[in-house]
Amino acid sequence: MSHEIASPSDLPLTDWMAPLKRLERAALLLAASGTAVVWVLPYLFFGTAVPEWILSRWYLMVCGPALLSGLVAFREYAGFAKAPVVIVCVALFSVGIAWTDPTELGRGALLAAGVLVPLPLAALIRRHDYLRPFLRAFSIATAGSLIFVVASTEGVQFGTLVDPTGTHTVNANSLGLQAALATLFLAMTFPRRKRLGAYIFVFLMAVLTFCCVTTASRTAFLALAGAFVVAMRFLGFRASLAVLAIAGAVVPCSLAINAVVDPAHPFYEGIVGRSEERR
């Protein structure tokens, strides 16, 4: 009796496709969490310079696997991204790099990648119906990175985020905007039917809200307000009350901490003013 190894074509579709599906979903989670924690890299090196090869290739390392899988899924699951007007606009945007000043070529390539890469990633997300886990991973990774920085940085001043050497390593507006987006995504996707899930949800929402307010950024403050409004608009009545309660408790507490820790720089300076010291 001979024992032949079955080829993939001889196996049921679900048997040999299951590992591939798990790998593709893991690649999506890597892209979401890796993108969320890129700003924390300087803290991981304890004040020393981050190697250039890591900074220049970080997005490629975390998004590369999902990008390759997304290119395969693009033809079937791209949806309106295959429309001629979208393809033409993306092509013109990419060709525009040729007219970019050499000193800004890296920034131009990064902006082009920011337009091109989400298209195959979105196709892969549609293929697996994985939007909620993807956004949830981004939110949890953002909250985790904020907790890590606050816990590991010495002498954190309210309204600023500095590394252990006292150097500003991130733009407060961009970080505050990310925290506000993570707040919205968490409110829309995190499961909280069970008691433990509800406790984790409240904790993560409080962390994201507090850190967003901590940036003392007008952009972050407006984005956070918008996130709460959108969340309450699309969530059910009970969930909306929970989000409103979190906002009503955490925001005043953040302002009170500001008044105690940094009385020389009131919170409203970062919201209504653009002084050189706060930017």
PDB file of N, CA and C in Angstrom, residues 218 265 269-270 272-279:
ATOM      1  N   ARG A 218      -4.175  71.788  20.505  1.00  0.00           N
ATOM      2  CA  ARG A 218      -5.486  72.168  20.006  1.00  0.00           C
ATOM      3  C   ARG A 218      -6.010  71.129  19.015  1.00  0.00           C
ATOM      4  N   HIS A 265       2.000  76.916  33.245  1.00  0.00           N
ATOM      5  CA  HIS A 265       1.521  76.802  31.865  1.00  0.00           C
ATOM      6  C   HIS A 265       0.103  76.228  31.889  1.00  0.00           C
ATOM      7  N   GLU A 269      -3.473  77.443  27.332  1.00  0.00           N
ATOM      8  CA  GLU A 269      -2.450  78.027  26.477  1.00  0.00           C
ATOM      9  C   GLU A 269      -2.191  77.166  25.247  1.00  0.00           C
ATOM     10  N   GLY A 270      -2.228  75.854  25.437  1.00  0.00           N
ATOM     11  CA  GLY A 270      -2.009  74.966  24.307  1.00  0.00           C
ATOM     12  C   GLY A 270      -3.220  74.853  23.400  1.00  0.00           C
ATOM     13  N   VAL A 272      -5.720  77.574  22.926  1.00  0.00           N
ATOM     14  CA  VAL A 272      -6.073  78.824  22.250  1.00  0.00           C
ATOM     15  C   VAL A 272      -4.862  79.604  21.786  1.00  0.00           C
ATOM     16  N   GLY A 273      -3.664  79.184  22.183  1.00  0.00           N
ATOM     17  CA  GLY A 273      -2.469  79.922  21.802  1.00  0.00           C
ATOM     18  C   GLY A 273      -1.512  79.081  21.003  1.00  0.00           C
ATOM     19  N   ARG A 274      -0.555  79.742  20.386  1.00  0.00           N
ATOM     20  CA  ARG A 274       0.468  79.065  19.596  1.00  0.00           C
ATOM     21  C   ARG A 274       1.850  79.610  19.971  1.00  0.00           C
ATOM     22  N   SER A 275       2.114  79.704  21.253  1.00  0.00           N
ATOM     23  CA  SER A 275       3.400  80.239  21.691  1.00  0.00           C
ATOM     24  C   SER A 275       4.521  79.302  21.294  1.00  0.00           C
ATOM     25  N   GLU A 276       5.702  79.850  21.104  1.00  0.00           N
ATOM     26  CA  GLU A 276       6.836  79.057  20.660  1.00  0.00           C
ATOM     27  C   GLU A 276       7.193  77.980  21.659  1.00  0.00           C
ATOM     28  N   GLU A 277       6.963  78.268  22.937  1.00  0.00           N
ATOM     29  CA  GLU A 277       7.360  77.307  23.966  1.00  0.00           C
ATOM     30  C   GLU A 277       6.496  76.058  23.929  1.00  0.00           C
ATOM     31  N   ARG A 278       5.214  76.225  23.533  1.00  0.00           N
ATOM     32  CA  ARG A 278       4.316  75.093  23.575  1.00  0.00           C
ATOM     33  C   ARG A 278       4.313  74.285  22.295  1.00  0.00           C
ATOM     34  N   ARG A 279       4.856  74.820  21.227  1.00  0.00           N
ATOM     35  CA  ARG A 279       4.804  74.097  19.959  1.00  0.00           C
ATOM     36  C   ARG A 279       5.913  73.056  19.912  1.00  0.00           C
TER      37      ARG A 279
END
